[in-house]
Amino acid sequence: MARQLDYHTIREIFARFQQAEPEPKGELEHVNVYTLVVAVALSAQSTDAGVNKATRELFQIADTPQKMLDLGVDGVIDHIKTIGLYRQKAKNVIKLSQILVDEYDGEVPNSRAALQSLPGVGRKTANVVLNMWWEQPAQAVDTHIFRVGNRTGIAPGKTVDAVERAVEDNIPADFQRHAHHWLILHGRYHCKARKPLCRTCIIRDLCQYEDKTE
């Protein structure tokens, strides 16, 4: 685990991220906040590309909780069976849709606690939805952010919760909204797990990673 970077270095890192990609976007396809919740819930232990492939047709016919309920578990399974853990995920989608219809008039709540009460929706999923849809500075720590945070020294921590707190504490407020996406995209395309592309990295000179590749 790298040592914690100082405020000015972190600020310079995110200034570079911002210059390279002023408006970073999540890669999960969705048509509204409900389909975003479903897509993020389905993405657990699956790739965004795999989820997008499975949900394009699904979201064309079921873009509200009631329409999803009308499909039923078997109908959802027919669309998402290429995704890992599809049977349990289909059950969760139907359960969370039922709760949204029964308790929230078919609307998606915008509080972390309410989102986390939905089947298949954990803190990470809730934070992604809060950040992407309601533009709240919520930080969802996935494997990419955990790796980048620790390698670089931006947000070191031994657990996901520790890294989440470090991201919230260490990254300047004016970069908080997009921090989640900048870190994910950097981890996905540059600071890769096995072969990081250090030679072409825009923050190479600021990063604390000792095993930089040439």
PDB file of C-alpha atoms in Angstrom:
ATOM      1  CA  MET A   1       0.000   0.000   0.000  1.00  0.00           C
ATOM      2  CA  ALA A   2       1.439   3.357  -1.058  1.00  0.00           C
ATOM      3  CA  ARG A   3       1.850   6.247   1.342  1.00  0.00           C
ATOM      4  CA  GLN A   4      -0.871   8.887   1.443  1.00  0.00           C
ATOM      5  CA  LEU A   5      -0.338  11.685  -1.074  1.00  0.00           C
ATOM      6  CA  ASP A   6      -0.574  15.289   0.080  1.00  0.00           C
ATOM      7  CA  TYR A   7      -3.482  17.575  -0.820  1.00  0.00           C
ATOM      8  CA  HIS A   8      -1.650  19.536  -3.519  1.00  0.00           C
ATOM      9  CA  THR A   9      -0.488  16.389  -5.329  1.00  0.00           C
ATOM     10  CA  ILE A  10      -4.008  14.920  -5.278  1.00  0.00           C
ATOM     11  CA  ARG A  11      -5.358  18.200  -6.591  1.00  0.00           C
ATOM     12  CA  GLU A  12      -2.886  18.120  -9.474  1.00  0.00           C
ATOM     13  CA  ILE A  13      -3.834  14.504 -10.281  1.00  0.00           C
ATOM     14  CA  PHE A  14      -7.515  15.343 -10.575  1.00  0.00           C
ATOM     15  CA  ALA A  15      -6.807  18.516 -12.515  1.00  0.00           C
ATOM     16  CA  ARG A  16      -5.076  16.289 -15.080  1.00  0.00           C
ATOM     17  CA  PHE A  17      -7.972  13.815 -15.083  1.00  0.00           C
ATOM     18  CA  GLN A  18     -10.368  16.707 -15.622  1.00  0.00           C
ATOM     19  CA  GLN A  19      -8.329  18.155 -18.470  1.00  0.00           C
ATOM     20  CA  ALA A  20      -8.190  14.749 -20.191  1.00  0.00           C
ATOM     21  CA  GLU A  21     -11.903  13.957 -19.655  1.00  0.00           C
ATOM     22  CA  PRO A  22     -13.969  16.942 -18.444  1.00  0.00           C
ATOM     23  CA  GLU A  23     -17.281  15.029 -18.237  1.00  0.00           C
ATOM     24  CA  PRO A  24     -16.575  11.340 -17.552  1.00  0.00           C
ATOM     25  CA  LYS A  25     -19.556   9.024 -17.916  1.00  0.00           C
ATOM     26  CA  GLY A  26     -20.442   5.631 -16.523  1.00  0.00           C
ATOM     27  CA  GLU A  27     -20.490   2.870 -19.113  1.00  0.00           C
ATOM     28  CA  LEU A  28     -23.652   1.065 -17.975  1.00  0.00           C
ATOM     29  CA  GLU A  29     -26.492   1.774 -20.397  1.00  0.00           C
ATOM     30  CA  HIS A  30     -29.822   2.901 -18.948  1.00  0.00           C
ATOM     31  CA  VAL A  31     -32.865   4.942 -19.968  1.00  0.00           C
ATOM     32  CA  ASN A  32     -33.977   6.266 -16.556  1.00  0.00           C
ATOM     33  CA  VAL A  33     -33.110   5.992 -12.879  1.00  0.00           C
ATOM     34  CA  TYR A  34     -35.005   2.706 -12.479  1.00  0.00           C
ATOM     35  CA  THR A  35     -33.093   0.983 -15.269  1.00  0.00           C
ATOM     36  CA  LEU A  36     -29.873   2.431 -13.827  1.00  0.00           C
ATOM     37  CA  VAL A  37     -30.616   0.727 -10.486  1.00  0.00           C
ATOM     38  CA  VAL A  38     -31.294  -2.554 -12.275  1.00  0.00           C
ATOM     39  CA  ALA A  39     -28.191  -2.285 -14.456  1.00  0.00           C
ATOM     40  CA  VAL A  40     -25.892  -1.557 -11.520  1.00  0.00           C
ATOM     41  CA  ALA A  41     -27.411  -4.392  -9.479  1.00  0.00           C
ATOM     42  CA  LEU A  42     -26.879  -6.774 -12.409  1.00  0.00           C
ATOM     43  CA  SER A  43     -23.261  -5.653 -12.831  1.00  0.00           C
ATOM     44  CA  ALA A  44     -22.052  -7.329  -9.613  1.00  0.00           C
ATOM     45  CA  GLN A  45     -19.359  -9.837 -10.615  1.00  0.00           C
ATOM     46  CA  SER A  46     -20.086  -9.067 -14.278  1.00  0.00           C
ATOM     47  CA  THR A  47     -18.637  -6.666 -16.837  1.00  0.00           C
ATOM     48  CA  ASP A  48     -20.437  -3.508 -17.918  1.00  0.00           C
ATOM     49  CA  ALA A  49     -20.210  -4.682 -21.535  1.00  0.00           C
ATOM     50  CA  GLY A  50     -21.849  -7.989 -20.656  1.00  0.00           C
ATOM     51  CA  VAL A  51     -24.655  -6.272 -18.747  1.00  0.00           C
ATOM     52  CA  ASN A  52     -25.267  -3.793 -21.566  1.00  0.00           C
ATOM     53  CA  LYS A  53     -25.571  -6.604 -24.086  1.00  0.00           C
ATOM     54  CA  ALA A  54     -28.152  -8.359 -21.908  1.00  0.00           C
ATOM     55  CA  THR A  55     -30.208  -5.310 -20.960  1.00  0.00           C
ATOM     56  CA  ARG A  56     -30.566  -3.436 -24.256  1.00  0.00           C
ATOM     57  CA  GLU A  57     -33.605  -5.442 -25.313  1.00  0.00           C
ATOM     58  CA  LEU A  58     -34.857  -5.870 -21.726  1.00  0.00           C
ATOM     59  CA  PHE A  59     -35.007  -2.120 -21.093  1.00  0.00           C
ATOM     60  CA  GLN A  60     -36.855  -1.550 -24.350  1.00  0.00           C
ATOM     61  CA  ILE A  61     -39.808  -3.556 -23.032  1.00  0.00           C
ATOM     62  CA  ALA A  62     -39.420  -3.111 -19.256  1.00  0.00           C
ATOM     63  CA  ASP A  63     -38.301   0.375 -18.256  1.00  0.00           C
ATOM     64  CA  THR A  64     -40.542   0.683 -15.171  1.00  0.00           C
ATOM     65  CA  PRO A  65     -40.988  -1.493 -12.081  1.00  0.00           C
ATOM     66  CA  GLN A  66     -44.508  -2.527 -13.139  1.00  0.00           C
ATOM     67  CA  LYS A  67     -43.416  -3.549 -16.635  1.00  0.00           C
ATOM     68  CA  MET A  68     -40.625  -5.616 -15.077  1.00  0.00           C
ATOM     69  CA  LEU A  69     -43.132  -7.300 -12.758  1.00  0.00           C
ATOM     70  CA  ASP A  70     -45.290  -8.097 -15.764  1.00  0.00           C
ATOM     71  CA  LEU A  71     -42.358 -10.015 -17.255  1.00  0.00           C
ATOM     72  CA  GLY A  72     -41.907 -12.120 -14.122  1.00  0.00           C
ATOM     73  CA  VAL A  73     -38.763 -13.935 -13.007  1.00  0.00           C
ATOM     74  CA  ASP A  74     -38.694 -16.271 -16.012  1.00  0.00           C
ATOM     75  CA  GLY A  75     -39.127 -13.377 -18.413  1.00  0.00           C
ATOM     76  CA  VAL A  76     -36.219 -11.505 -16.834  1.00  0.00           C
ATOM     77  CA  ILE A  77     -34.081 -14.654 -16.894  1.00  0.00           C
ATOM     78  CA  ASP A  78     -34.667 -15.008 -20.632  1.00  0.00           C
ATOM     79  CA  HIS A  79     -32.958 -11.656 -21.132  1.00  0.00           C
ATOM     80  CA  ILE A  80     -30.116 -11.845 -18.599  1.00  0.00           C
ATOM     81  CA  LYS A  81     -29.064 -15.515 -18.696  1.00  0.00           C
ATOM     82  CA  THR A  82     -25.701 -14.546 -20.223  1.00  0.00           C
ATOM     83  CA  ILE A  83     -24.831 -12.725 -16.972  1.00  0.00           C
ATOM     84  CA  GLY A  84     -23.268 -14.483 -14.006  1.00  0.00           C
ATOM     85  CA  LEU A  85     -25.609 -15.407 -11.124  1.00  0.00           C
ATOM     86  CA  TYR A  86     -28.552 -14.592 -13.409  1.00  0.00           C
ATOM     87  CA  ARG A  87     -31.166 -16.622 -11.514  1.00  0.00           C
ATOM     88  CA  GLN A  88     -30.608 -14.857  -8.194  1.00  0.00           C
ATOM     89  CA  LYS A  89     -30.242 -11.496  -9.911  1.00  0.00           C
ATOM     90  CA  ALA A  90     -33.560 -11.993 -11.740  1.00  0.00           C
ATOM     91  CA  LYS A  91     -35.267 -12.764  -8.426  1.00  0.00           C
ATOM     92  CA  ASN A  92     -33.753  -9.623  -6.879  1.00  0.00           C
ATOM     93  CA  VAL A  93     -34.894  -7.461  -9.807  1.00  0.00           C
ATOM     94  CA  ILE A  94     -38.469  -8.693  -9.383  1.00  0.00           C
ATOM     95  CA  LYS A  95     -38.355  -8.260  -5.590  1.00  0.00           C
ATOM     96  CA  LEU A  96     -36.958  -4.731  -5.749  1.00  0.00           C
ATOM     97  CA  SER A  97     -39.488  -3.826  -8.448  1.00  0.00           C
ATOM     98  CA  GLN A  98     -42.315  -5.059  -6.224  1.00  0.00           C
ATOM     99  CA  ILE A  99     -41.048  -2.971  -3.320  1.00  0.00           C
ATOM    100  CA  LEU A 100     -40.802   0.127  -5.536  1.00  0.00           C
ATOM    101  CA  VAL A 101     -44.410  -0.376  -6.666  1.00  0.00           C
ATOM    102  CA  ASP A 102     -45.779  -1.154  -3.190  1.00  0.00           C
ATOM    103  CA  GLU A 103     -43.826   1.342  -1.086  1.00  0.00           C
ATOM    104  CA  TYR A 104     -42.643   4.107  -3.417  1.00  0.00           C
ATOM    105  CA  ASP A 105     -45.426   4.393  -6.029  1.00  0.00           C
ATOM    106  CA  GLY A 106     -43.064   3.011  -8.652  1.00  0.00           C
ATOM    107  CA  GLU A 107     -40.469   5.748  -8.076  1.00  0.00           C
ATOM    108  CA  VAL A 108     -36.837   5.194  -7.102  1.00  0.00           C
ATOM    109  CA  PRO A 109     -35.970   6.833  -3.740  1.00  0.00           C
ATOM    110  CA  ASN A 110     -32.969   9.152  -3.620  1.00  0.00           C
ATOM    111  CA  SER A 111     -31.629   8.241  -0.182  1.00  0.00           C
ATOM    112  CA  ARG A 112     -28.806   5.774   0.389  1.00  0.00           C
ATOM    113  CA  ALA A 113     -30.663   4.006   3.208  1.00  0.00           C
ATOM    114  CA  ALA A 114     -33.799   3.487   1.096  1.00  0.00           C
ATOM    115  CA  LEU A 115     -31.794   2.263  -1.885  1.00  0.00           C
ATOM    116  CA  GLN A 116     -29.789  -0.152   0.256  1.00  0.00           C
ATOM    117  CA  SER A 117     -33.022  -1.653   1.582  1.00  0.00           C
ATOM    118  CA  LEU A 118     -33.811  -2.965  -1.896  1.00  0.00           C
ATOM    119  CA  PRO A 119     -32.883  -6.614  -2.653  1.00  0.00           C
ATOM    120  CA  GLY A 120     -29.587  -6.875  -4.521  1.00  0.00           C
ATOM    121  CA  VAL A 121     -28.707  -3.230  -3.863  1.00  0.00           C
ATOM    122  CA  GLY A 122     -25.711  -2.728  -1.589  1.00  0.00           C
ATOM    123  CA  ARG A 123     -23.839   0.409  -0.588  1.00  0.00           C
ATOM    124  CA  LYS A 124     -21.785   0.376  -3.787  1.00  0.00           C
ATOM    125  CA  THR A 125     -24.877   0.205  -6.013  1.00  0.00           C
ATOM    126  CA  ALA A 126     -26.621   2.905  -3.994  1.00  0.00           C
ATOM    127  CA  ASN A 127     -23.601   5.201  -4.286  1.00  0.00           C
ATOM    128  CA  VAL A 128     -23.379   4.686  -8.050  1.00  0.00           C
ATOM    129  CA  VAL A 129     -27.046   5.643  -8.458  1.00  0.00           C
ATOM    130  CA  LEU A 130     -26.745   8.667  -6.153  1.00  0.00           C
ATOM    131  CA  ASN A 131     -23.675   9.841  -8.050  1.00  0.00           C
ATOM    132  CA  MET A 132     -24.774   9.165 -11.633  1.00  0.00           C
ATOM    133  CA  TRP A 133     -28.425  10.161 -11.417  1.00  0.00           C
ATOM    134  CA  TRP A 134     -28.689  12.706  -8.633  1.00  0.00           C
ATOM    135  CA  GLU A 135     -25.130  14.006  -9.024  1.00  0.00           C
ATOM    136  CA  GLN A 136     -24.335  13.568  -5.363  1.00  0.00           C
ATOM    137  CA  PRO A 137     -20.638  13.226  -4.407  1.00  0.00           C
ATOM    138  CA  ALA A 138     -21.151   9.595  -3.362  1.00  0.00           C
ATOM    139  CA  GLN A 139     -18.172   7.330  -3.943  1.00  0.00           C
ATOM    140  CA  ALA A 140     -18.723   3.726  -4.993  1.00  0.00           C
ATOM    141  CA  VAL A 141     -15.519   1.738  -4.510  1.00  0.00           C
ATOM    142  CA  ASP A 142     -15.119  -1.167  -6.926  1.00  0.00           C
ATOM    143  CA  THR A 143     -12.012  -3.228  -7.643  1.00  0.00           C
ATOM    144  CA  HIS A 144     -10.627  -0.528  -9.963  1.00  0.00           C
ATOM    145  CA  ILE A 145     -10.956   2.281  -7.424  1.00  0.00           C
ATOM    146  CA  PHE A 146      -9.600   0.069  -4.638  1.00  0.00           C
ATOM    147  CA  ARG A 147      -6.533  -0.737  -6.763  1.00  0.00           C
ATOM    148  CA  VAL A 148      -5.916   2.807  -8.010  1.00  0.00           C
ATOM    149  CA  GLY A 149      -6.492   4.336  -4.586  1.00  0.00           C
ATOM    150  CA  ASN A 150      -3.899   2.057  -3.010  1.00  0.00           C
ATOM    151  CA  ARG A 151      -1.342   2.024  -5.817  1.00  0.00           C
ATOM    152  CA  THR A 152      -1.225   5.765  -6.324  1.00  0.00           C
ATOM    153  CA  GLY A 153      -1.584   6.927  -2.739  1.00  0.00           C
ATOM    154  CA  ILE A 154      -4.729   8.926  -3.573  1.00  0.00           C
ATOM    155  CA  ALA A 155      -6.881   6.881  -1.190  1.00  0.00           C
ATOM    156  CA  PRO A 156      -4.977   4.072   0.522  1.00  0.00           C
ATOM    157  CA  GLY A 157      -6.898   1.656   2.723  1.00  0.00           C
ATOM    158  CA  LYS A 158      -7.017  -2.020   3.621  1.00  0.00           C
ATOM    159  CA  THR A 159     -10.778  -2.336   3.148  1.00  0.00           C
ATOM    160  CA  VAL A 160     -13.369  -1.027   0.705  1.00  0.00           C
ATOM    161  CA  ASP A 161     -14.911   1.119   3.454  1.00  0.00           C
ATOM    162  CA  ALA A 162     -11.511   2.588   4.333  1.00  0.00           C
ATOM    163  CA  VAL A 163     -10.841   3.500   0.698  1.00  0.00           C
ATOM    164  CA  GLU A 164     -14.322   5.023   0.375  1.00  0.00           C
ATOM    165  CA  ARG A 165     -13.661   7.231   3.416  1.00  0.00           C
ATOM    166  CA  ALA A 166     -10.242   8.160   2.056  1.00  0.00           C
ATOM    167  CA  VAL A 167     -11.723   9.178  -1.306  1.00  0.00           C
ATOM    168  CA  GLU A 168     -14.310  11.336   0.450  1.00  0.00           C
ATOM    169  CA  ASP A 169     -11.724  12.857   2.815  1.00  0.00           C
ATOM    170  CA  ASN A 170      -8.748  13.327   0.494  1.00  0.00           C
ATOM    171  CA  ILE A 171     -10.147  14.443  -2.854  1.00  0.00           C
ATOM    172  CA  PRO A 172     -10.924  18.183  -3.095  1.00  0.00           C
ATOM    173  CA  ALA A 173     -14.622  19.029  -3.017  1.00  0.00           C
ATOM    174  CA  ASP A 174     -14.703  20.479  -6.535  1.00  0.00           C
ATOM    175  CA  PHE A 175     -13.560  17.129  -7.947  1.00  0.00           C
ATOM    176  CA  GLN A 176     -15.820  14.919  -5.823  1.00  0.00           C
ATOM    177  CA  ARG A 177     -18.719  14.629  -8.268  1.00  0.00           C
ATOM    178  CA  HIS A 178     -16.662  13.003 -11.035  1.00  0.00           C
ATOM    179  CA  ALA A 179     -13.964  11.372  -8.873  1.00  0.00           C
ATOM    180  CA  HIS A 180     -15.723   8.004  -8.975  1.00  0.00           C
ATOM    181  CA  HIS A 181     -15.708   7.839 -12.789  1.00  0.00           C
ATOM    182  CA  TRP A 182     -12.216   9.254 -13.246  1.00  0.00           C
ATOM    183  CA  LEU A 183     -10.793   6.608 -10.923  1.00  0.00           C
ATOM    184  CA  ILE A 184     -12.771   3.745 -12.474  1.00  0.00           C
ATOM    185  CA  LEU A 185     -11.825   4.700 -16.025  1.00  0.00           C
ATOM    186  CA  HIS A 186      -8.183   5.157 -15.036  1.00  0.00           C
ATOM    187  CA  GLY A 187      -8.162   1.706 -13.444  1.00  0.00           C
ATOM    188  CA  ARG A 188     -10.020   0.047 -16.298  1.00  0.00           C
ATOM    189  CA  TYR A 189      -7.953   1.437 -19.174  1.00  0.00           C
ATOM    190  CA  HIS A 190      -4.600   2.554 -17.750  1.00  0.00           C
ATOM    191  CA  CYS A 191      -3.809   1.356 -14.233  1.00  0.00           C
ATOM    192  CA  LYS A 192      -4.740  -2.244 -15.060  1.00  0.00           C
ATOM    193  CA  ALA A 193      -4.395  -5.021 -12.508  1.00  0.00           C
ATOM    194  CA  ARG A 194      -1.732  -7.128 -14.212  1.00  0.00           C
ATOM    195  CA  LYS A 195      -0.077  -4.856 -16.736  1.00  0.00           C
ATOM    196  CA  PRO A 196      -0.557  -1.191 -15.867  1.00  0.00           C
ATOM    197  CA  LEU A 197       0.265   1.180 -18.709  1.00  0.00           C
ATOM    198  CA  CYS A 198       2.614   3.293 -16.627  1.00  0.00           C
ATOM    199  CA  ARG A 199       4.680   4.531 -19.566  1.00  0.00           C
ATOM    200  CA  THR A 200       1.759   6.485 -21.019  1.00  0.00           C
ATOM    201  CA  CYS A 201       0.079   7.358 -17.717  1.00  0.00           C
ATOM    202  CA  ILE A 202      -0.750  11.046 -17.277  1.00  0.00           C
ATOM    203  CA  ILE A 203      -0.049  10.909 -13.531  1.00  0.00           C
ATOM    204  CA  ARG A 204       3.084   8.725 -13.636  1.00  0.00           C
ATOM    205  CA  ASP A 205       5.288  11.403 -12.063  1.00  0.00           C
ATOM    206  CA  LEU A 206       2.849  11.873  -9.154  1.00  0.00           C
ATOM    207  CA  CYS A 207       1.962   8.231  -8.454  1.00  0.00           C
ATOM    208  CA  GLN A 208       3.506   6.370  -5.510  1.00  0.00           C
ATOM    209  CA  TYR A 209       3.385   2.908  -7.159  1.00  0.00           C
ATOM    210  CA  GLU A 210       6.831   1.383  -6.732  1.00  0.00           C
ATOM    211  CA  ASP A 211       6.564  -1.293  -9.433  1.00  0.00           C
ATOM    212  CA  LYS A 212       5.913   0.971 -12.396  1.00  0.00           C
ATOM    213  CA  THR A 213       6.180  -0.722 -15.776  1.00  0.00           C
ATOM    214  CA  GLU A 214       8.448   0.668 -18.474  1.00  0.00           C
TER     215      GLU A 214
END
